[in-house]
Tab-separated table of C-alpha atoms in Angstrom:
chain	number	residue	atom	x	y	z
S	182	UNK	CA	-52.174	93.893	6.538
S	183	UNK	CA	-51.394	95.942	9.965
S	184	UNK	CA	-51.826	98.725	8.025
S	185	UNK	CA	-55.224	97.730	7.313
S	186	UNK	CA	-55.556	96.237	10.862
S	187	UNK	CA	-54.634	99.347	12.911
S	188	UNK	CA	-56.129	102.152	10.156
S	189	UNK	CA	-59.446	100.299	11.617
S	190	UNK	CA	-58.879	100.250	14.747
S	191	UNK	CA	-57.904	104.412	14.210
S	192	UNK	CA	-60.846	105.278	12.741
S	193	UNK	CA	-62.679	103.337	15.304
S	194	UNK	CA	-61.156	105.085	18.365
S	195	UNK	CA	-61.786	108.816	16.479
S	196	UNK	CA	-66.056	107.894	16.375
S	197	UNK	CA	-65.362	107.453	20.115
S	198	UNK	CA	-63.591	111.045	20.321
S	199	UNK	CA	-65.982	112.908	18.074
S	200	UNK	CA	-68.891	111.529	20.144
S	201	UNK	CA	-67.071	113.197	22.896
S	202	UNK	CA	-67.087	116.603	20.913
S	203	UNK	CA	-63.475	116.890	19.965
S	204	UNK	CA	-63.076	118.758	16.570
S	205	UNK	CA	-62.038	116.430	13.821
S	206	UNK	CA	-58.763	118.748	13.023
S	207	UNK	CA	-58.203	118.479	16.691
S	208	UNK	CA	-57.728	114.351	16.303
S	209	UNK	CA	-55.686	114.736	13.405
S	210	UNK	CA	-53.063	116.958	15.132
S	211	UNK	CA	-52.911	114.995	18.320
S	212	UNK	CA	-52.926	111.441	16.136
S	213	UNK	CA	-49.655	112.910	14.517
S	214	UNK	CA	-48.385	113.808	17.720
S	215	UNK	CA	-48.610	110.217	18.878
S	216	UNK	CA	-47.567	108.613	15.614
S	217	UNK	CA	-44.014	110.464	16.254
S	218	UNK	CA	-44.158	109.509	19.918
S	219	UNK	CA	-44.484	106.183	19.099
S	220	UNK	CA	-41.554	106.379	16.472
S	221	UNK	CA	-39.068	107.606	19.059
S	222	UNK	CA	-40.274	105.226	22.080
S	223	UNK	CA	-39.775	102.596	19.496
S	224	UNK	CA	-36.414	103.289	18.299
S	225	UNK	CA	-35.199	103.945	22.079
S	226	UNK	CA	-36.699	100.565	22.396
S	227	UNK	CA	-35.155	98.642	19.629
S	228	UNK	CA	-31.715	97.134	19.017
S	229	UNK	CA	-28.914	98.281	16.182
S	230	UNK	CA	-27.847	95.993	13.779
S	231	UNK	CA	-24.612	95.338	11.710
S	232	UNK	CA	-25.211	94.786	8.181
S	233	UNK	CA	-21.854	92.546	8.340
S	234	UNK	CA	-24.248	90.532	10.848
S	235	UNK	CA	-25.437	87.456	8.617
S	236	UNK	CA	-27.045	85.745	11.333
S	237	UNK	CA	-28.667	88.454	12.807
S	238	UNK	CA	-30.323	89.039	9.043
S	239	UNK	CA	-30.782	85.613	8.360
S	240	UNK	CA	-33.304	85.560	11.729
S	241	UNK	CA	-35.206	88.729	10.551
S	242	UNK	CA	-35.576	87.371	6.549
S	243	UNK	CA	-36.804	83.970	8.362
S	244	UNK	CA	-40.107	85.781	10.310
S	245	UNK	CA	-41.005	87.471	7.521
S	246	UNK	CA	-40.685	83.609	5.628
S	247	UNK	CA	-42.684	82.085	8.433
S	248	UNK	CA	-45.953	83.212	7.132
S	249	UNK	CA	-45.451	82.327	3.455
S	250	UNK	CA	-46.380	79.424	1.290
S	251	UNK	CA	-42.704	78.616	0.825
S	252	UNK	CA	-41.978	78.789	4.995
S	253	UNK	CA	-40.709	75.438	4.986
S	254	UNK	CA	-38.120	76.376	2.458
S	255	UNK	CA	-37.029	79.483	4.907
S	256	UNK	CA	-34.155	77.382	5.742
S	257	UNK	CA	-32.733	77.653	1.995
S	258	UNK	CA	-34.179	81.080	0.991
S	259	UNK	CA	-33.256	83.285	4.188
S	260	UNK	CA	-29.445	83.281	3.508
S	261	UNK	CA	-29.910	83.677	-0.389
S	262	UNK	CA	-32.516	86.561	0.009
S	263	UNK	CA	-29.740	88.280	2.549
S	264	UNK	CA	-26.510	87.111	0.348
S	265	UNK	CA	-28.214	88.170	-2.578
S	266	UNK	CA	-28.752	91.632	-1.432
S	267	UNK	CA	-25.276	92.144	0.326
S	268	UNK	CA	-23.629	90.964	-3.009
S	269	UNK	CA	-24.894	94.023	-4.517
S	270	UNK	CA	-23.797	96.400	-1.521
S	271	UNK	CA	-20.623	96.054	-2.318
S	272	UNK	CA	-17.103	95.542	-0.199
S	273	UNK	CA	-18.328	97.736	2.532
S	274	UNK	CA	-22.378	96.910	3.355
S	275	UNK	CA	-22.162	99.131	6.622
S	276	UNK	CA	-21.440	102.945	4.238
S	277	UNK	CA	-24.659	101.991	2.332
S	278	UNK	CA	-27.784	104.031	2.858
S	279	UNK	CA	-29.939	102.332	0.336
S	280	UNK	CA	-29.920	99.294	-2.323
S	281	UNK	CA	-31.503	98.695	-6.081
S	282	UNK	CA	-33.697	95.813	-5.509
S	283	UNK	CA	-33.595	96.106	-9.553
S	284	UNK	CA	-29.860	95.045	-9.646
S	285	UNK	CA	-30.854	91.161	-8.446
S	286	UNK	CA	-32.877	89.643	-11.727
S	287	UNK	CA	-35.048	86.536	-10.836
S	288	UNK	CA	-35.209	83.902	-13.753
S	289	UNK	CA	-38.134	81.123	-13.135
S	290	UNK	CA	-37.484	77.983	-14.592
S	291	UNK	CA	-40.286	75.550	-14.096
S	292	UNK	CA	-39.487	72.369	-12.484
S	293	UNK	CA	-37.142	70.577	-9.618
S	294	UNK	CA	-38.258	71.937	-6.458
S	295	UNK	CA	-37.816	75.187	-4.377
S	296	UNK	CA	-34.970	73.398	-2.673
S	297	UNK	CA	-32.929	73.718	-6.250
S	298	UNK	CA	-33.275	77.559	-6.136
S	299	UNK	CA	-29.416	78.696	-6.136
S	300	UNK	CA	-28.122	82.342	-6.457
S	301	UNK	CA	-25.633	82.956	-9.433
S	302	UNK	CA	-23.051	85.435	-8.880
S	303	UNK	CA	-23.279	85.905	-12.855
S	304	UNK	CA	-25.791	85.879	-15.364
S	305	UNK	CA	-28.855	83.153	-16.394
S	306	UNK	CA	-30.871	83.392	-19.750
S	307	UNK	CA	-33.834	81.644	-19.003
S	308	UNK	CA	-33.391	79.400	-22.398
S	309	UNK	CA	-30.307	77.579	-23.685
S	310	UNK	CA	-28.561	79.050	-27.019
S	311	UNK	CA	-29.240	78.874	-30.185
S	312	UNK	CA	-27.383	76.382	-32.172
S	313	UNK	CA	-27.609	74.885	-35.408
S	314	UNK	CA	-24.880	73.375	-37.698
S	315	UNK	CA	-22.922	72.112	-34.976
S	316	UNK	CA	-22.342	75.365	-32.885
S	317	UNK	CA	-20.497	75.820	-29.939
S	318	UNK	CA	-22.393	74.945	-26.509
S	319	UNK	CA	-19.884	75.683	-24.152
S	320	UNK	CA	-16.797	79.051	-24.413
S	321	UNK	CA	-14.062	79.923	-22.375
S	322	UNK	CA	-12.578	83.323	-21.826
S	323	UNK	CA	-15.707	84.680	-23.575
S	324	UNK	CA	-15.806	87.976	-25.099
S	325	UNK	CA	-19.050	88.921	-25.232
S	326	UNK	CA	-21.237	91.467	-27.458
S	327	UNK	CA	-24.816	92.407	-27.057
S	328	UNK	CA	-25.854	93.638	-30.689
S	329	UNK	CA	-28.870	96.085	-31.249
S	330	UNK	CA	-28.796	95.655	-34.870
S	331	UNK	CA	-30.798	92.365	-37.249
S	332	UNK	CA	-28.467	90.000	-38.831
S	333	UNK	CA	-30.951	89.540	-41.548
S	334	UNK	CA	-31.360	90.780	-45.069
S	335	UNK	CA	-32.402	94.266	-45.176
S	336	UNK	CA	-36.208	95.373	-46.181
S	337	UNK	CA	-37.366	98.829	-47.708
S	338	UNK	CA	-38.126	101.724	-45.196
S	339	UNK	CA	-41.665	102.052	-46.651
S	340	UNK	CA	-43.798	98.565	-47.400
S	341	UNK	CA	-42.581	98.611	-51.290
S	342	UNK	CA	-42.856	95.122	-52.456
S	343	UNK	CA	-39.597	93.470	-54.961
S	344	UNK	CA	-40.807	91.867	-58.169
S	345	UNK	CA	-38.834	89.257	-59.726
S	346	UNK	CA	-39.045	88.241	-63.048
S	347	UNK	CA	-36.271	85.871	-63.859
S	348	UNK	CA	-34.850	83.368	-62.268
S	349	UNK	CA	-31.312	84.908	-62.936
S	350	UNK	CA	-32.223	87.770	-61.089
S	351	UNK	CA	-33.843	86.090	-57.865
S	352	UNK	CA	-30.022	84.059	-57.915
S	353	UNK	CA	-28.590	87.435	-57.584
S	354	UNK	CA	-30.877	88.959	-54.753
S	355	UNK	CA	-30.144	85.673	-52.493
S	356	UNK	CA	-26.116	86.230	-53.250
S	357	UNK	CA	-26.241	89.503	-52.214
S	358	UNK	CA	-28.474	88.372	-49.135
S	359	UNK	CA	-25.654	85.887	-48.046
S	360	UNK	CA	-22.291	87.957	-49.047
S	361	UNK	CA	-23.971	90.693	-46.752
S	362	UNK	CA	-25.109	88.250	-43.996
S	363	UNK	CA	-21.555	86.980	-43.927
S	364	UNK	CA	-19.875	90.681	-44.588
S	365	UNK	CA	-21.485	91.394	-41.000
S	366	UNK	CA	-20.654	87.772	-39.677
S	367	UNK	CA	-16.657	88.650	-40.433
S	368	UNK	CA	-16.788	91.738	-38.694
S	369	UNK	CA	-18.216	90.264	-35.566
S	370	UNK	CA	-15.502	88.224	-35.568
S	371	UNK	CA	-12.659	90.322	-36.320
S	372	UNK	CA	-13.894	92.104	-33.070
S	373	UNK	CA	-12.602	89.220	-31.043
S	374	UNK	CA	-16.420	87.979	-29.529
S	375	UNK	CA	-16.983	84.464	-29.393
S	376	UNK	CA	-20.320	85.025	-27.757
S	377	UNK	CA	-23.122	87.255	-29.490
S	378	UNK	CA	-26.498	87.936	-27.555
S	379	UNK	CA	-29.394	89.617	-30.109
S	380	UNK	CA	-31.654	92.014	-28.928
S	381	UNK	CA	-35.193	90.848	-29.513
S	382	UNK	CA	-36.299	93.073	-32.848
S	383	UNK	CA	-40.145	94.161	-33.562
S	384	UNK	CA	-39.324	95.474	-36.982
S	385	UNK	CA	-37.645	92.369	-39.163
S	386	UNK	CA	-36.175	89.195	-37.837
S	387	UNK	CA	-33.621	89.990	-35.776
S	388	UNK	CA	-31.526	86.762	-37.285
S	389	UNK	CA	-32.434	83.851	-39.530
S	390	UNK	CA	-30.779	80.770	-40.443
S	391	UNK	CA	-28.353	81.855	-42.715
S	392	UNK	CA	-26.636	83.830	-39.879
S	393	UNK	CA	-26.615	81.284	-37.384
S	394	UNK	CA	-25.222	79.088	-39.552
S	395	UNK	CA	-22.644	81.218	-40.476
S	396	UNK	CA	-21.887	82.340	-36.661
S	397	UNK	CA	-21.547	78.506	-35.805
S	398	UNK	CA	-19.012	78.117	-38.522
S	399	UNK	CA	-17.073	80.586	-36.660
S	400	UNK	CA	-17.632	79.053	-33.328
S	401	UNK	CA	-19.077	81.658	-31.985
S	402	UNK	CA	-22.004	81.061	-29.667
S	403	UNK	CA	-25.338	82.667	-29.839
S	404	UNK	CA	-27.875	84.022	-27.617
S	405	UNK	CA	-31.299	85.439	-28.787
S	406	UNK	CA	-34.209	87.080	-28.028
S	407	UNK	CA	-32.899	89.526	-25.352
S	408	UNK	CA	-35.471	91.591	-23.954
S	409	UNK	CA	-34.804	95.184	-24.474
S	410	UNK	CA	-36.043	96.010	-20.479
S	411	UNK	CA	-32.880	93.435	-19.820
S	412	UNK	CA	-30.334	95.179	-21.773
S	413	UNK	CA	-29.391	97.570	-19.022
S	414	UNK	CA	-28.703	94.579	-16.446
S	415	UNK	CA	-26.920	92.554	-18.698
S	416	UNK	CA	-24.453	95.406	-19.504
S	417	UNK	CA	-24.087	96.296	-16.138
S	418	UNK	CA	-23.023	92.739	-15.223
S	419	UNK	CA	-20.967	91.312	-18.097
S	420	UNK	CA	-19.566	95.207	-18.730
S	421	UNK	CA	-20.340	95.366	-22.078
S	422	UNK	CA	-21.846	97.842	-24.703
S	423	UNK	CA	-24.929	97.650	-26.629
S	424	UNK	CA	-23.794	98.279	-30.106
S	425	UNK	CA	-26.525	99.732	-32.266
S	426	UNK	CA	-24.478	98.915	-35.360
S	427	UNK	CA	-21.950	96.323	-36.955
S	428	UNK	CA	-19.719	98.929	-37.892
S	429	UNK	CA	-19.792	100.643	-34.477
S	430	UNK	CA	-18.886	96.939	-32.970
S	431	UNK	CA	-14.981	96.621	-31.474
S	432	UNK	CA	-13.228	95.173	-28.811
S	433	UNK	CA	-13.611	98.294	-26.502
S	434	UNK	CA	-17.504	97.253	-26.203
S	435	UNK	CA	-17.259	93.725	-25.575
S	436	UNK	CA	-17.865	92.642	-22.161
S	437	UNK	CA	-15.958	89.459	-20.566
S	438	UNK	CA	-16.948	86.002	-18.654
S	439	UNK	CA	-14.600	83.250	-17.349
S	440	UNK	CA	-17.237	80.706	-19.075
S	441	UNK	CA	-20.397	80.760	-21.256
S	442	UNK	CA	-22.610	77.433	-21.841
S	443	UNK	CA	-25.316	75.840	-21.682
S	444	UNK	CA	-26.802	73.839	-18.159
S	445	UNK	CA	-29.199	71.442	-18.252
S	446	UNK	CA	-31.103	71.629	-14.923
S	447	UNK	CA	-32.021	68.507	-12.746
S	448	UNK	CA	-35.555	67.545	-12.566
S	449	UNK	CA	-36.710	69.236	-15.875
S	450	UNK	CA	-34.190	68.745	-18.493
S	451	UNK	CA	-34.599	72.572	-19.400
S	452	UNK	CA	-31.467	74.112	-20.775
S	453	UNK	CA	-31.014	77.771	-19.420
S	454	UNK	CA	-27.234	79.795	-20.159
S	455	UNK	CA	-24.727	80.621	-17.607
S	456	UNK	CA	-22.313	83.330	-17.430
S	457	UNK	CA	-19.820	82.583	-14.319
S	458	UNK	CA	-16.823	84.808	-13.623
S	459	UNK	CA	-18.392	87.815	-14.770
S	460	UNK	CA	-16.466	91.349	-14.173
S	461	UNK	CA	-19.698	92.559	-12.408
S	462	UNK	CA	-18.656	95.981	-12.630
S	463	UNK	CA	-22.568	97.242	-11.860
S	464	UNK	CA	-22.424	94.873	-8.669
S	465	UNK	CA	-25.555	92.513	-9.984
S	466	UNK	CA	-26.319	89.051	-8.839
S	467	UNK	CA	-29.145	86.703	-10.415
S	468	UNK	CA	-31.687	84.223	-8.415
S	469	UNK	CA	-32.065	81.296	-10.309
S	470	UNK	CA	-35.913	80.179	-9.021
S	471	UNK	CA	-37.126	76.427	-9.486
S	472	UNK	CA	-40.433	75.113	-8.221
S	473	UNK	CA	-42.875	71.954	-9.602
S	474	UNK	CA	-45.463	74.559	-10.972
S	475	UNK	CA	-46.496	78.302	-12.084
S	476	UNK	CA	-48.095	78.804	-8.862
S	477	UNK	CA	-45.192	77.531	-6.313
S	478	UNK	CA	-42.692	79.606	-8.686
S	479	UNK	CA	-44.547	82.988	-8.406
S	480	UNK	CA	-45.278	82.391	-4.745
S	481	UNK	CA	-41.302	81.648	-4.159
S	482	UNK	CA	-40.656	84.861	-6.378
S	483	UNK	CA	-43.171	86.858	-3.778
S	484	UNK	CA	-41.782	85.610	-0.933
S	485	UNK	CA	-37.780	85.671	-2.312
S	486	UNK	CA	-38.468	89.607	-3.245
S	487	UNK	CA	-40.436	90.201	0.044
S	488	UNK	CA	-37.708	88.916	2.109
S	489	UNK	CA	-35.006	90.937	0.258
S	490	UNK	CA	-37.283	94.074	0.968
S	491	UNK	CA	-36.890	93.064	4.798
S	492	UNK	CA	-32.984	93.279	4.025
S	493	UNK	CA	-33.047	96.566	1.999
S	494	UNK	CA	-35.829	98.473	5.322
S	495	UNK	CA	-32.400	97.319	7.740
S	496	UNK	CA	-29.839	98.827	5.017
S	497	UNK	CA	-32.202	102.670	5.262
S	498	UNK	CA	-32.491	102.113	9.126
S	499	UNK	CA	-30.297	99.787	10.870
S	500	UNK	CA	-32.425	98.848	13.593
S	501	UNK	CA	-34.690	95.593	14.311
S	502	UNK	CA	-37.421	95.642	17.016
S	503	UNK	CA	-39.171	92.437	18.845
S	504	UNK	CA	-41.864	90.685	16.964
S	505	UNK	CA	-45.333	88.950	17.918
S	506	UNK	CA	-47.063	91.837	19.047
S	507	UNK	CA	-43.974	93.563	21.199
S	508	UNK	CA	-43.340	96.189	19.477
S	509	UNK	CA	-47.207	97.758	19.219
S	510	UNK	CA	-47.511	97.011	23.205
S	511	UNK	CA	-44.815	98.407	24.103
S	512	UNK	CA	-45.284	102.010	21.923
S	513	UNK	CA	-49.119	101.398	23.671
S	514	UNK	CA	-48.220	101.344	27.597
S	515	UNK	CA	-45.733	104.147	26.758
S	516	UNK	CA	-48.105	106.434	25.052
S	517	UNK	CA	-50.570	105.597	28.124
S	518	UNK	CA	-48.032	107.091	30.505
S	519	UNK	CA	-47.564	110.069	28.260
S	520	UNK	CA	-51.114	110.605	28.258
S	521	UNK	CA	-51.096	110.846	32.158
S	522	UNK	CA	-48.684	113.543	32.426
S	523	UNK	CA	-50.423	115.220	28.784
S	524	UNK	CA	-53.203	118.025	29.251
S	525	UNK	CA	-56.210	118.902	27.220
S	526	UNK	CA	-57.384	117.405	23.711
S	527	UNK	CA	-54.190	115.780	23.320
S	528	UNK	CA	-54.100	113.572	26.489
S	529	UNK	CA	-57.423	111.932	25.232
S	530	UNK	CA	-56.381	111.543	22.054
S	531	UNK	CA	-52.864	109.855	23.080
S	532	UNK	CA	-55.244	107.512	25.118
S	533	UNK	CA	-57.158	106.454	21.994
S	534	UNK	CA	-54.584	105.541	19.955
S	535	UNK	CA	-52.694	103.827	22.928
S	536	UNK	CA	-55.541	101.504	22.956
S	537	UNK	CA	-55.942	101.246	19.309
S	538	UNK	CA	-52.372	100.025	18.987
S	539	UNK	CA	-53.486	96.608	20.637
S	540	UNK	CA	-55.237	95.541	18.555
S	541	UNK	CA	-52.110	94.280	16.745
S	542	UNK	CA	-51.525	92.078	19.528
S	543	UNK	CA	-55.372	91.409	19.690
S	544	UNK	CA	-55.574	89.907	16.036
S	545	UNK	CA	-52.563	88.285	16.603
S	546	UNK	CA	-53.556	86.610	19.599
S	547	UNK	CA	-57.223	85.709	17.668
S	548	UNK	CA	-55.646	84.299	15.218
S	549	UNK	CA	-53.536	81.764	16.997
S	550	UNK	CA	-56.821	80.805	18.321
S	551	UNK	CA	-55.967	81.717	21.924
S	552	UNK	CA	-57.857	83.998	24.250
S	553	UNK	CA	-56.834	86.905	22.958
S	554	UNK	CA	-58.374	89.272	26.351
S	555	UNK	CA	-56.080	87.025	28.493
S	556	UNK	CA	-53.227	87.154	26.206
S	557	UNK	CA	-53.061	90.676	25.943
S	558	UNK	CA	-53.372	91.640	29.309
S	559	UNK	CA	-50.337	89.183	30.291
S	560	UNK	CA	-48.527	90.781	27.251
S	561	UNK	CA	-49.067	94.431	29.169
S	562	UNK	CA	-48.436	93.061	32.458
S	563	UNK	CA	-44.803	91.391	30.820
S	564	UNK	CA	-43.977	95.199	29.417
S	565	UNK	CA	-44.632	96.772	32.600
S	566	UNK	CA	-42.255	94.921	34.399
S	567	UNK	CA	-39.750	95.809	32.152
S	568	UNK	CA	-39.824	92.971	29.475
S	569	UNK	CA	-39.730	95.419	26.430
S	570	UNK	CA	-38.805	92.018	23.583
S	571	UNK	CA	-42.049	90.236	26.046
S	572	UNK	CA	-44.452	88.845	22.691
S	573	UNK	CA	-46.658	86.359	21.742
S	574	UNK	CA	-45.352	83.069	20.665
S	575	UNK	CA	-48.290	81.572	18.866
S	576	UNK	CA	-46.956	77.861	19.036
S	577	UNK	CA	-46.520	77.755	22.485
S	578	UNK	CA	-49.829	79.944	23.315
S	579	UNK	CA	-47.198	81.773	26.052
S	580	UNK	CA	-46.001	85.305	26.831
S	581	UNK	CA	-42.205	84.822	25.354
S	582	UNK	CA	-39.357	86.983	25.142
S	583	UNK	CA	-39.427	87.371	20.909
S	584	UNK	CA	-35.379	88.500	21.054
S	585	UNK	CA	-34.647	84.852	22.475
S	586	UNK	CA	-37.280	83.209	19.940
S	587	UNK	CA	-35.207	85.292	17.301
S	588	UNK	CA	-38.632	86.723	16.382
S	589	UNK	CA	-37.659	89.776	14.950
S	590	UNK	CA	-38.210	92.370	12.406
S	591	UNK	CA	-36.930	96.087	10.993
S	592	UNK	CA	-38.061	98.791	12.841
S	593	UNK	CA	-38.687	100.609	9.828
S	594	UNK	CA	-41.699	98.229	9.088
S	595	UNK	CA	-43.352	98.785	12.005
S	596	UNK	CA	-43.217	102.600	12.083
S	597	UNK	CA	-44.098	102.952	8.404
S	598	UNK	CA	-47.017	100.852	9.406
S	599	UNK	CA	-47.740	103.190	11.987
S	600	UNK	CA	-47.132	106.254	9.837
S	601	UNK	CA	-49.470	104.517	6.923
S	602	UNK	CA	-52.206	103.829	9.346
S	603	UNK	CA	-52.139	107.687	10.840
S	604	UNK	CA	-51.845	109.559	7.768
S	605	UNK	CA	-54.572	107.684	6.019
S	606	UNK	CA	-56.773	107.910	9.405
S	607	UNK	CA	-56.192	111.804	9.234
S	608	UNK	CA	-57.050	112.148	5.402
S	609	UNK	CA	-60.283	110.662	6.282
S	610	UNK	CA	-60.631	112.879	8.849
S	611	UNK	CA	-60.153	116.373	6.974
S	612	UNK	CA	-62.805	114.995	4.468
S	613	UNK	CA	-65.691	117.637	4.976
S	614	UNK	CA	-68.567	116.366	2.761
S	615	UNK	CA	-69.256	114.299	-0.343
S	616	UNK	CA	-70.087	115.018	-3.858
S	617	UNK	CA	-72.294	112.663	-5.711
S	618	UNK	CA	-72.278	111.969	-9.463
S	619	UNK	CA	-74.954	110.074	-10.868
């Protein structure tokens, strides 16, 4: 949205400049010029941050919460957004440069409320297991194998279709079907795994009932349907090998969990699986999202992967700036002084985009439903004194100090925004005509 915001403003400010016979290229180069300006008076302006800091994370996840459907849950989802991303930085967050937000998987499960979201430092399957026969719910020690392969009878390459005349002969195809069924049954279990999860197969059925029934004769418990797009996490975090075939299958391949079973979650009666005490050798963690409805879930899924993109902008630059407007007025007066003590094209064109930088504050202000000409002018008067965190707190309808208010967000948000806004601004500019096709 500031993007947006300040990209109009921009564009606005250049129709003032071209009226004043200033070259279009001219605008571009001296808007690029300022755009870097503003990123250095910013980031003289802003304060580092530890990434062992919780609390100092926890504050910047929670104002970029405060605007989201789900705000009143900030209290819950701040410090699992910010432990779920430092669980995958591993034992030392500060050497980090960047993070996978792939590595944290979000399983909805609809029902209970947003308040019985909980991050797993394991694995969820967003359905219980498959049982039938009286098979095993609940493992310990698992050993765990994610097969590729169908533990069905096999079919022709080519669509060739098997008649059967007698009856002694259709006796004979379904022995063969179940001795090899159970052949492949044996050898998972001379592997050592107790807990099997099936790929999801689009050529046969990847099981049928025959080889559930003999896998829950062997206590072994049984997972299916696995998504192929999932099979890299799920290796990654139980340390396991997919194994394409049952002779390829041994103990080297098998991954590990303290404990495999089924939960059955409060408010719904759902059952989804667990894996806790996973090796986690890919460093992986899972957000296990609950809400009342479709639309509450996918807005806490939003918001939950918003907020861990606030975590991942401090792990690339470790700096957070003031909030509420602070940030764009302060990079605004600067770029006014700069202008003073600029000559030629340049100087006008700092002066421009010094004044098109307010109107952050501006729509801010607007917004609140305050006066946003008297709030802005108090806001310039605060950063010229020397108040550079001075912002707008829009529940008070006051000139506030945002570091105090622990209003505060990654600089890198702010500049890209700045960056975003200039770049496209210039594109726009270098466009020398239009060609119309009917």
């Amino acid at each position: 949205t500031s993007v947006v915001v300040l990209a109009g403003a921009l564009l606005d400010a250049c129709s003032g400049l071209l009226s004043k016979g200033i070259h279009p290229a001219m605008i571009a180069s001296s808007f690029y010029k300022a755009a870097e300006q503003c990123t250095q008076l910013l980031k003289r302006a802003a304060q580092p941050v530890d990434m062992n800091d919780r609390e100092s994370l926890i504050h910047a996840v929670q104002t970029c919460l405060s605007s989201k459907v789900v705000s009143q849950n900030s209290d819950l989802l701040a410090p699992l957004a910010v432990d779920s991303v430092l669980g995958i930085l591993g034992p030392n967050p500060s050497d980090a440069v960047n993070v996978d937000l792939r590595d944290v998987r979000m399983v909805e499960q609809l029902g209970g409320t947003v308040d019985d979201t909980e991050l797993v430092p394991g694995l969820v399957f967003d359905k219980g297991s498959t049982k039938t026969a009286g098979g095993p719910s609940q493992i310990e020690n698992a050993k765990v194998a994610l097969i590729q392969f169908c533990l069905s009878a096999p079919k022709t390459d080519m669509d060739n279709n098997v008649v059967v005349s007698d009856y002694a002969a259709m006796d004979r195809i379904l022995r063969d079907e179940r001795k090899y069924i159970l052949n492949m049954c044996k050898k998972i279990k001379k592997s050592g795994a107790n807990v099997v999860l099936i790929q999801k197969s689009i050529l046969r059925d990847a099981y049928n009932e025959l080889s559930l029934h003999f896998l829950a004769k062997m206590g072994i418990l049984v997972v299916t349907d696995i998504e192929r797009t999932d099979v890299e996490f799920v290796c990654c975090t139980l340390g396991c090998t997919p194994v394409p075939h049952v002779d390829s299958l041994s103990p080297e391949k098998l991954g590990s969990a303290q404990h495999v079973g089924d939960v059955v979650l409060p408010g719904s009666g759902h059952k989804v699986v667990k894996f806790v005490g996973v090796a986690n050798p890919g460093q992986t963690s899972t957000v296990l999202l609950r809400g009342s409805n479709q639309l509450v879930l996918a807005e806490a899924n939003r918001s939950v992967h918003d907020a861990q993109c606030v975590v991942r902008s401090l792990v690339k630059q470790r700096f957070l700036i003031a909030g509420g407007g602070a940030a764009e007025t302060e990079a605004s007066l600067r770029l006014r002084e700069l202008a003073l003590e600029t000559t030629g094209m340049d100087s006008h064109c700092f002066k421009a985009y010094a004044d098109a930088l307010e109107v952050i504050p501006y729509t801010l202000a607007e917004n609140a439903g305050l006066k946003p000409i008297e709030i802005v002018t108090e806001l310039r008067k605060a950063h010229a004194e020397g108040t550079i965190g001075a912002g707008i707190d829009v529940k008070k309808g006051c000139i506030s100090n945002m570091y105090e208010k622990n209003v505060i967000q990654p600089l890198l948000v702010t500049t890209s925004a700045i960056k975003l806004a200039t770049e496209t601004v210039c594109m726009i500019l270098k466009v020398d005509d239009l060609v119309v096709v009917a």
